[in-house]
C-alpha cells in the first residue's frame, strides 16, 4: 500500500506529512513541503514527482489546495494512474485519485488534514489513519502523524507489508524535520526510533541554533561552540535497519 497524511498543527501553525509504502524510498517519491507553500503527497501506480513540486508552486503563488490540485491534475493524460493530496499554508486541503488507481484507493479530508491511499485492504484503512491522528491530539505533532500511519497499518494495510516510511515537518520557526527510512523490514518502528534520536541532544540542540525563516541569521553564541566537535548522534539506534 501507500498511505499518506498531511496536516497543519492547530497549536503552532506548523505543517507536516507522513507516508509509508510497500516499496522503496517513500519520502523521496511522495512527500514535499515548505513552510511558505504547503505540503504535498504525490503517489500512485505511476506517481509524478512533478505533480508534487507543481502543486507547491501553485499554492505559493496564491491558489488554495483544492484549486492547485485541480490545476495540476487536469491537463495530465496519465492522471488515471496517479494520486495527489495537498495542504496549503492556511490548512486548506485538496485531493485527487485517478480512476485506474489500484483498489482500494481514495482520500478523506477534514479541517486541516487530508489522508490519501491506494492498494489498501479497504476504506477502513484511510478512516483509521484519520481517526488515529484525531485521537492523538494531546501528543506532539510529529508523533500524531506517525501514529496515523500505525493506525492505518493496524487496520489492515496491505498484505505486501511495508518497506519504507517518512516524516516531514516544516514551520517558519523551526529547522525542517525530514526523516526517511528508505528500506526496512519494520519501517514504522525504525522511523519512530529515528525520530526519538532526532529529539535528543546534541542533534536537537543544534537544530535550535541554525537559521529559520523567522530568524534567518540565527547562529550559536561563541561561548556555546565546543572546541572539540561533538558527534551529531551519540548512541546506537535501538532498531536495526
PDB file of C-alpha atoms in Angstrom:
ATOM      1  CA  UNK A   1       0.000   0.000   0.000  1.00  0.00           C
ATOM      2  CA  UNK A   2       0.858   3.639   0.008  1.00  0.00           C
ATOM      3  CA  UNK A   3      -0.745   5.724   2.741  1.00  0.00           C
ATOM      4  CA  UNK A   4      -0.052   9.388   3.428  1.00  0.00           C
ATOM      5  CA  UNK A   5      -1.310  12.085   5.756  1.00  0.00           C
ATOM      6  CA  UNK A   6      -0.834  15.856   5.520  1.00  0.00           C
ATOM      7  CA  UNK A   7      -1.908  18.159   8.348  1.00  0.00           C
ATOM      8  CA  UNK A   8      -1.499  21.555   9.974  1.00  0.00           C
ATOM      9  CA  UNK A   9      -0.760  21.723  13.682  1.00  0.00           C
ATOM     10  CA  UNK A  10      -3.542  23.893  15.065  1.00  0.00           C
ATOM     11  CA  UNK A  11      -1.399  24.819  18.067  1.00  0.00           C
ATOM     12  CA  UNK A  12       1.710  26.073  16.229  1.00  0.00           C
ATOM     13  CA  UNK A  13       0.713  26.526  12.586  1.00  0.00           C
ATOM     14  CA  UNK A  14       3.444  24.096  11.515  1.00  0.00           C
ATOM     15  CA  UNK A  15       2.783  21.817   8.560  1.00  0.00           C
ATOM     16  CA  UNK A  16       3.575  18.132   8.414  1.00  0.00           C
ATOM     17  CA  UNK A  17       3.232  14.951   6.471  1.00  0.00           C
ATOM     18  CA  UNK A  18       3.954  11.265   6.905  1.00  0.00           C
ATOM     19  CA  UNK A  19       3.854   8.385   4.451  1.00  0.00           C
ATOM     20  CA  UNK A  20       4.530   4.660   4.237  1.00  0.00           C
ATOM     21  CA  UNK A  21       4.574   2.174   1.378  1.00  0.00           C
ATOM     22  CA  UNK A  22       5.377  -1.396   0.420  1.00  0.00           C
ATOM     23  CA  UNK A  23       8.123  -0.193  -1.918  1.00  0.00           C
ATOM     24  CA  UNK A  24      11.356   1.792  -1.508  1.00  0.00           C
ATOM     25  CA  UNK A  25      12.039   5.441  -0.717  1.00  0.00           C
ATOM     26  CA  UNK A  26       8.553   6.740   0.043  1.00  0.00           C
ATOM     27  CA  UNK A  27       9.953  10.007   1.403  1.00  0.00           C
ATOM     28  CA  UNK A  28      11.743  10.844  -1.808  1.00  0.00           C
ATOM     29  CA  UNK A  29       8.854   9.826  -4.035  1.00  0.00           C
ATOM     30  CA  UNK A  30       5.813  11.065  -2.133  1.00  0.00           C
ATOM     31  CA  UNK A  31       6.372  13.911   0.328  1.00  0.00           C
ATOM     32  CA  UNK A  32       7.180  17.539  -0.497  1.00  0.00           C
ATOM     33  CA  UNK A  33       6.701  20.661   1.609  1.00  0.00           C
ATOM     34  CA  UNK A  34       7.690  24.155   2.629  1.00  0.00           C
ATOM     35  CA  UNK A  35       6.510  26.473   5.383  1.00  0.00           C
ATOM     36  CA  UNK A  36       5.504  29.152   2.873  1.00  0.00           C
ATOM     37  CA  UNK A  37       3.982  26.913   0.210  1.00  0.00           C
ATOM     38  CA  UNK A  38       2.301  23.970   1.951  1.00  0.00           C
ATOM     39  CA  UNK A  39       2.586  20.187   1.744  1.00  0.00           C
ATOM     40  CA  UNK A  40       2.016  17.631  -0.989  1.00  0.00           C
ATOM     41  CA  UNK A  41       1.817  13.853  -1.286  1.00  0.00           C
ATOM     42  CA  UNK A  42       2.106  12.542  -4.844  1.00  0.00           C
ATOM     43  CA  UNK A  43       1.674   8.787  -5.175  1.00  0.00           C
ATOM     44  CA  UNK A  44       0.010   6.047  -7.239  1.00  0.00           C
ATOM     45  CA  UNK A  45       0.890   3.328  -9.741  1.00  0.00           C
ATOM     46  CA  UNK A  46       2.948   5.797 -11.787  1.00  0.00           C
ATOM     47  CA  UNK A  47       3.499   8.678  -9.347  1.00  0.00           C
ATOM     48  CA  UNK A  48       4.535  12.083 -10.610  1.00  0.00           C
ATOM     49  CA  UNK A  49       7.152  13.902  -8.563  1.00  0.00           C
ATOM     50  CA  UNK A  50       6.411  16.785 -10.952  1.00  0.00           C
ATOM     51  CA  UNK A  51       2.888  16.962  -9.545  1.00  0.00           C
ATOM     52  CA  UNK A  52       4.271  17.233  -6.024  1.00  0.00           C
ATOM     53  CA  UNK A  53       6.507  20.171  -6.927  1.00  0.00           C
ATOM     54  CA  UNK A  54       3.972  21.864  -9.218  1.00  0.00           C
ATOM     55  CA  UNK A  55       1.184  21.903  -6.663  1.00  0.00           C
ATOM     56  CA  UNK A  56       3.513  23.522  -4.104  1.00  0.00           C
ATOM     57  CA  UNK A  57       4.475  26.220  -6.606  1.00  0.00           C
ATOM     58  CA  UNK A  58       0.833  26.962  -7.361  1.00  0.00           C
ATOM     59  CA  UNK A  59      -0.055  27.204  -3.682  1.00  0.00           C
ATOM     60  CA  UNK A  60       2.930  29.503  -3.103  1.00  0.00           C
ATOM     61  CA  UNK A  61       1.544  31.627  -5.929  1.00  0.00           C
ATOM     62  CA  UNK A  62      -1.771  32.061  -4.127  1.00  0.00           C
ATOM     63  CA  UNK A  63      -4.002  29.146  -5.094  1.00  0.00           C
ATOM     64  CA  UNK A  64      -5.752  27.165  -2.381  1.00  0.00           C
ATOM     65  CA  UNK A  65      -5.009  23.457  -2.132  1.00  0.00           C
ATOM     66  CA  UNK A  66      -8.160  22.276  -3.928  1.00  0.00           C
ATOM     67  CA  UNK A  67      -7.665  24.723  -6.802  1.00  0.00           C
ATOM     68  CA  UNK A  68      -3.987  23.833  -7.080  1.00  0.00           C
ATOM     69  CA  UNK A  69      -4.736  20.106  -7.213  1.00  0.00           C
ATOM     70  CA  UNK A  70      -7.305  20.617  -9.966  1.00  0.00           C
ATOM     71  CA  UNK A  71      -4.914  22.811 -11.973  1.00  0.00           C
ATOM     72  CA  UNK A  72      -2.088  20.259 -11.763  1.00  0.00           C
ATOM     73  CA  UNK A  73      -4.030  17.045 -12.371  1.00  0.00           C
ATOM     74  CA  UNK A  74      -6.470  18.226 -15.039  1.00  0.00           C
ATOM     75  CA  UNK A  75      -4.126  18.511 -18.063  1.00  0.00           C
ATOM     76  CA  UNK A  76      -2.217  15.242 -17.408  1.00  0.00           C
ATOM     77  CA  UNK A  77      -3.312  12.481 -19.810  1.00  0.00           C
ATOM     78  CA  UNK A  78      -1.812   9.896 -17.429  1.00  0.00           C
ATOM     79  CA  UNK A  79      -3.689  11.128 -14.368  1.00  0.00           C
ATOM     80  CA  UNK A  80      -5.756   7.928 -14.083  1.00  0.00           C
ATOM     81  CA  UNK A  81      -2.672   6.175 -12.696  1.00  0.00           C
ATOM     82  CA  UNK A  82      -1.799   8.844 -10.153  1.00  0.00           C
ATOM     83  CA  UNK A  83      -2.937  10.256  -6.820  1.00  0.00           C
ATOM     84  CA  UNK A  84      -2.288  13.658  -5.277  1.00  0.00           C
ATOM     85  CA  UNK A  85      -3.068  15.263  -1.931  1.00  0.00           C
ATOM     86  CA  UNK A  86      -2.216  18.818  -0.939  1.00  0.00           C
ATOM     87  CA  UNK A  87      -2.385  21.077   2.098  1.00  0.00           C
ATOM     88  CA  UNK A  88      -1.954  24.828   1.741  1.00  0.00           C
ATOM     89  CA  UNK A  89      -0.260  27.056   4.314  1.00  0.00           C
ATOM     90  CA  UNK A  90      -3.632  28.065   5.747  1.00  0.00           C
ATOM     91  CA  UNK A  91      -4.740  24.486   6.329  1.00  0.00           C
ATOM     92  CA  UNK A  92      -6.926  24.087   3.229  1.00  0.00           C
ATOM     93  CA  UNK A  93      -6.912  20.658   1.616  1.00  0.00           C
ATOM     94  CA  UNK A  94      -7.364  19.079  -1.791  1.00  0.00           C
ATOM     95  CA  UNK A  95      -7.109  15.557  -3.193  1.00  0.00           C
ATOM     96  CA  UNK A  96      -7.327  13.649  -6.461  1.00  0.00           C
ATOM     97  CA  UNK A  97      -7.442   9.889  -7.049  1.00  0.00           C
ATOM     98  CA  UNK A  98      -7.081   8.594 -10.600  1.00  0.00           C
ATOM     99  CA  UNK A  99      -9.697   6.198 -11.934  1.00  0.00           C
ATOM    100  CA  UNK A 100      -7.105   3.459 -12.613  1.00  0.00           C
ATOM    101  CA  UNK A 101      -5.648   3.540  -9.099  1.00  0.00           C
ATOM    102  CA  UNK A 102      -5.245   0.085  -7.563  1.00  0.00           C
ATOM    103  CA  UNK A 103      -8.107  -0.612  -5.154  1.00  0.00           C
ATOM    104  CA  UNK A 104      -8.807   0.265  -2.541  1.00  0.00           C
ATOM    105  CA  UNK A 105      -7.842   3.836  -3.331  1.00  0.00           C
ATOM    106  CA  UNK A 106      -9.242   7.117  -2.115  1.00  0.00           C
ATOM    107  CA  UNK A 107      -8.867  10.105   0.175  1.00  0.00           C
ATOM    108  CA  UNK A 108     -10.556  11.658   3.188  1.00  0.00           C
ATOM    109  CA  UNK A 109     -10.391  15.359   4.016  1.00  0.00           C
ATOM    110  CA  UNK A 110     -11.158  17.148   7.241  1.00  0.00           C
ATOM    111  CA  UNK A 111     -10.397  20.559   8.751  1.00  0.00           C
ATOM    112  CA  UNK A 112      -6.637  20.946   8.380  1.00  0.00           C
ATOM    113  CA  UNK A 113      -5.940  17.320   7.445  1.00  0.00           C
ATOM    114  CA  UNK A 114      -6.079  15.042   4.387  1.00  0.00           C
ATOM    115  CA  UNK A 115      -5.346  11.312   4.180  1.00  0.00           C
ATOM    116  CA  UNK A 116      -4.819   9.517   0.862  1.00  0.00           C
ATOM    117  CA  UNK A 117      -4.035   5.919   0.000  1.00  0.00           C
ATOM    118  CA  UNK A 118      -4.020   3.274  -2.670  1.00  0.00           C
ATOM    119  CA  UNK A 119      -3.584  -0.511  -2.826  1.00  0.00           C
ATOM    120  CA  UNK A 120      -5.271  -0.714   0.583  1.00  0.00           C
ATOM    121  CA  UNK A 121      -7.209  -3.616   2.055  1.00  0.00           C
ATOM    122  CA  UNK A 122     -10.289  -1.377   2.240  1.00  0.00           C
ATOM    123  CA  UNK A 123     -11.644   2.116   3.013  1.00  0.00           C
ATOM    124  CA  UNK A 124     -11.280   1.405   6.719  1.00  0.00           C
ATOM    125  CA  UNK A 125      -7.510   1.907   6.384  1.00  0.00           C
ATOM    126  CA  UNK A 126      -7.910   5.557   5.420  1.00  0.00           C
ATOM    127  CA  UNK A 127     -10.589   6.039   8.066  1.00  0.00           C
ATOM    128  CA  UNK A 128      -8.335   4.531  10.726  1.00  0.00           C
ATOM    129  CA  UNK A 129      -5.452   6.828   9.789  1.00  0.00           C
ATOM    130  CA  UNK A 130      -7.646   9.901  10.111  1.00  0.00           C
ATOM    131  CA  UNK A 131      -9.175   8.722  13.380  1.00  0.00           C
ATOM    132  CA  UNK A 132      -5.739   7.791  14.748  1.00  0.00           C
ATOM    133  CA  UNK A 133      -4.491  11.294  14.040  1.00  0.00           C
ATOM    134  CA  UNK A 134      -7.507  12.963  15.610  1.00  0.00           C
ATOM    135  CA  UNK A 135      -7.448  10.743  18.682  1.00  0.00           C
ATOM    136  CA  UNK A 136      -3.836  11.688  19.439  1.00  0.00           C
ATOM    137  CA  UNK A 137      -4.482  15.426  19.770  1.00  0.00           C
ATOM    138  CA  UNK A 138      -2.561  15.620  23.061  1.00  0.00           C
ATOM    139  CA  UNK A 139       0.632  14.186  21.548  1.00  0.00           C
ATOM    140  CA  UNK A 140       3.429  16.178  19.859  1.00  0.00           C
ATOM    141  CA  UNK A 141       2.573  16.914  16.232  1.00  0.00           C
ATOM    142  CA  UNK A 142       5.182  14.608  14.620  1.00  0.00           C
ATOM    143  CA  UNK A 143       4.071  11.738  16.816  1.00  0.00           C
ATOM    144  CA  UNK A 144       0.440  12.284  15.805  1.00  0.00           C
ATOM    145  CA  UNK A 145       1.451  11.959  12.148  1.00  0.00           C
ATOM    146  CA  UNK A 146       3.414   8.772  12.766  1.00  0.00           C
ATOM    147  CA  UNK A 147       0.552   7.434  14.867  1.00  0.00           C
ATOM    148  CA  UNK A 148      -1.768   7.817  11.888  1.00  0.00           C
ATOM    149  CA  UNK A 149       0.486   5.508   9.868  1.00  0.00           C
ATOM    150  CA  UNK A 150       0.482   2.963  12.667  1.00  0.00           C
ATOM    151  CA  UNK A 151      -3.318   3.079  12.870  1.00  0.00           C
ATOM    152  CA  UNK A 152      -3.552   2.532   9.108  1.00  0.00           C
ATOM    153  CA  UNK A 153      -1.270  -0.497   9.283  1.00  0.00           C
ATOM    154  CA  UNK A 154      -3.208  -1.932  12.220  1.00  0.00           C
ATOM    155  CA  UNK A 155      -6.467  -1.543  10.289  1.00  0.00           C
ATOM    156  CA  UNK A 156      -5.346  -3.923   7.568  1.00  0.00           C
ATOM    157  CA  UNK A 157      -2.866  -2.059   5.436  1.00  0.00           C
ATOM    158  CA  UNK A 158      -1.652  -4.321   2.658  1.00  0.00           C
ATOM    159  CA  UNK A 159      -0.620  -7.968   2.509  1.00  0.00           C
ATOM    160  CA  UNK A 160       2.703  -6.916   0.947  1.00  0.00           C
ATOM    161  CA  UNK A 161       3.682  -5.243   4.199  1.00  0.00           C
ATOM    162  CA  UNK A 162       5.696  -2.027   4.392  1.00  0.00           C
ATOM    163  CA  UNK A 163       9.262  -1.331   3.309  1.00  0.00           C
ATOM    164  CA  UNK A 164       9.703   2.427   3.750  1.00  0.00           C
ATOM    165  CA  UNK A 165       8.313   5.316   5.781  1.00  0.00           C
ATOM    166  CA  UNK A 166       8.948   9.045   6.089  1.00  0.00           C
ATOM    167  CA  UNK A 167       8.124  12.105   8.158  1.00  0.00           C
ATOM    168  CA  UNK A 168       8.362  15.766   7.118  1.00  0.00           C
ATOM    169  CA  UNK A 169       7.511  18.722   9.383  1.00  0.00           C
ATOM    170  CA  UNK A 170       8.149  22.366   8.455  1.00  0.00           C
ATOM    171  CA  UNK A 171       7.497  25.733  10.055  1.00  0.00           C
ATOM    172  CA  UNK A 172       8.716  29.300   9.947  1.00  0.00           C
ATOM    173  CA  UNK A 173      10.174  28.992  13.450  1.00  0.00           C
ATOM    174  CA  UNK A 174      11.935  25.634  13.108  1.00  0.00           C
ATOM    175  CA  UNK A 175      14.551  23.777  11.140  1.00  0.00           C
ATOM    176  CA  UNK A 176      12.881  21.258   8.823  1.00  0.00           C
ATOM    177  CA  UNK A 177      12.379  17.842  10.371  1.00  0.00           C
ATOM    178  CA  UNK A 178      12.823  15.458   7.448  1.00  0.00           C
ATOM    179  CA  UNK A 179      13.290  11.808   8.367  1.00  0.00           C
ATOM    180  CA  UNK A 180      13.335   8.892   5.929  1.00  0.00           C
ATOM    181  CA  UNK A 181      13.541   5.135   6.268  1.00  0.00           C
ATOM    182  CA  UNK A 182      14.165   4.104   2.675  1.00  0.00           C
ATOM    183  CA  UNK A 183      14.248   0.334   3.257  1.00  0.00           C
ATOM    184  CA  UNK A 184      13.495  -1.667   6.386  1.00  0.00           C
ATOM    185  CA  UNK A 185      11.681  -4.822   7.429  1.00  0.00           C
ATOM    186  CA  UNK A 186       9.921  -2.662  10.045  1.00  0.00           C
ATOM    187  CA  UNK A 187       9.926   0.911   8.708  1.00  0.00           C
ATOM    188  CA  UNK A 188       7.360   2.360  11.128  1.00  0.00           C
ATOM    189  CA  UNK A 189       9.372   1.221  14.155  1.00  0.00           C
ATOM    190  CA  UNK A 190      12.596   2.411  12.518  1.00  0.00           C
ATOM    191  CA  UNK A 191      11.038   5.814  11.800  1.00  0.00           C
ATOM    192  CA  UNK A 192       9.877   6.148  15.399  1.00  0.00           C
ATOM    193  CA  UNK A 193      13.375   5.254  16.581  1.00  0.00           C
ATOM    194  CA  UNK A 194      14.985   7.789  14.249  1.00  0.00           C
ATOM    195  CA  UNK A 195      12.544  10.445  15.444  1.00  0.00           C
ATOM    196  CA  UNK A 196      13.490   9.817  19.079  1.00  0.00           C
ATOM    197  CA  UNK A 197      17.179  10.164  18.229  1.00  0.00           C
ATOM    198  CA  UNK A 198      16.433  13.430  16.388  1.00  0.00           C
ATOM    199  CA  UNK A 199      14.827  14.832  19.530  1.00  0.00           C
ATOM    200  CA  UNK A 200      17.905  14.124  21.652  1.00  0.00           C
ATOM    201  CA  UNK A 201      20.980  16.284  22.178  1.00  0.00           C
ATOM    202  CA  UNK A 202      23.417  17.125  20.762  1.00  0.00           C
ATOM    203  CA  UNK A 203      21.463  16.946  17.468  1.00  0.00           C
ATOM    204  CA  UNK A 204      18.284  18.563  18.754  1.00  0.00           C
ATOM    205  CA  UNK A 205      20.195  21.388  20.394  1.00  0.00           C
ATOM    206  CA  UNK A 206      21.999  22.057  17.121  1.00  0.00           C
ATOM    207  CA  UNK A 207      18.660  22.433  15.288  1.00  0.00           C
ATOM    208  CA  UNK A 208      17.758  25.224  17.696  1.00  0.00           C
ATOM    209  CA  UNK A 209      20.596  27.485  16.519  1.00  0.00           C
ATOM    210  CA  UNK A 210      20.532  27.044  12.726  1.00  0.00           C
ATOM    211  CA  UNK A 211      18.774  29.691  10.553  1.00  0.00           C
ATOM    212  CA  UNK A 212      14.987  29.545  10.137  1.00  0.00           C
ATOM    213  CA  UNK A 213      12.567  31.727   8.182  1.00  0.00           C
ATOM    214  CA  UNK A 214      11.633  33.789  11.239  1.00  0.00           C
ATOM    215  CA  UNK A 215      15.302  34.224  12.205  1.00  0.00           C
ATOM    216  CA  UNK A 216      17.398  33.852   9.015  1.00  0.00           C
ATOM    217  CA  UNK A 217      20.677  34.949  10.649  1.00  0.00           C
ATOM    218  CA  UNK A 218      20.409  32.764  13.736  1.00  0.00           C
ATOM    219  CA  UNK A 219      23.692  31.227  14.928  1.00  0.00           C
ATOM    220  CA  UNK A 220      25.113  29.840  18.177  1.00  0.00           C
ATOM    221  CA  UNK A 221      26.803  32.133  20.646  1.00  0.00           C
ATOM    222  CA  UNK A 222      30.584  31.880  20.506  1.00  0.00           C
ATOM    223  CA  UNK A 223      30.785  30.520  24.060  1.00  0.00           C
ATOM    224  CA  UNK A 224      28.425  27.689  23.142  1.00  0.00           C
ATOM    225  CA  UNK A 225      30.620  26.305  20.340  1.00  0.00           C
ATOM    226  CA  UNK A 226      32.756  23.432  21.683  1.00  0.00           C
ATOM    227  CA  UNK A 227      36.485  23.387  20.981  1.00  0.00           C
ATOM    228  CA  UNK A 228      36.214  19.711  20.065  1.00  0.00           C
ATOM    229  CA  UNK A 229      33.248  18.949  17.787  1.00  0.00           C
ATOM    230  CA  UNK A 230      30.701  16.586  19.289  1.00  0.00           C
ATOM    231  CA  UNK A 231      29.140  13.749  17.321  1.00  0.00           C
ATOM    232  CA  UNK A 232      25.703  14.508  15.904  1.00  0.00           C
ATOM    233  CA  UNK A 233      24.340  11.167  17.133  1.00  0.00           C
ATOM    234  CA  UNK A 234      25.930   9.799  20.250  1.00  0.00           C
ATOM    235  CA  UNK A 235      24.119   6.482  20.685  1.00  0.00           C
ATOM    236  CA  UNK A 236      23.433   3.385  18.629  1.00  0.00           C
ATOM    237  CA  UNK A 237      19.840   3.216  17.341  1.00  0.00           C
ATOM    238  CA  UNK A 238      17.606   0.730  19.106  1.00  0.00           C
ATOM    239  CA  UNK A 239      16.143  -0.622  15.857  1.00  0.00           C
ATOM    240  CA  UNK A 240      18.380  -2.455  13.387  1.00  0.00           C
ATOM    241  CA  UNK A 241      17.727  -1.106   9.868  1.00  0.00           C
TER     242      UNK A 241
END
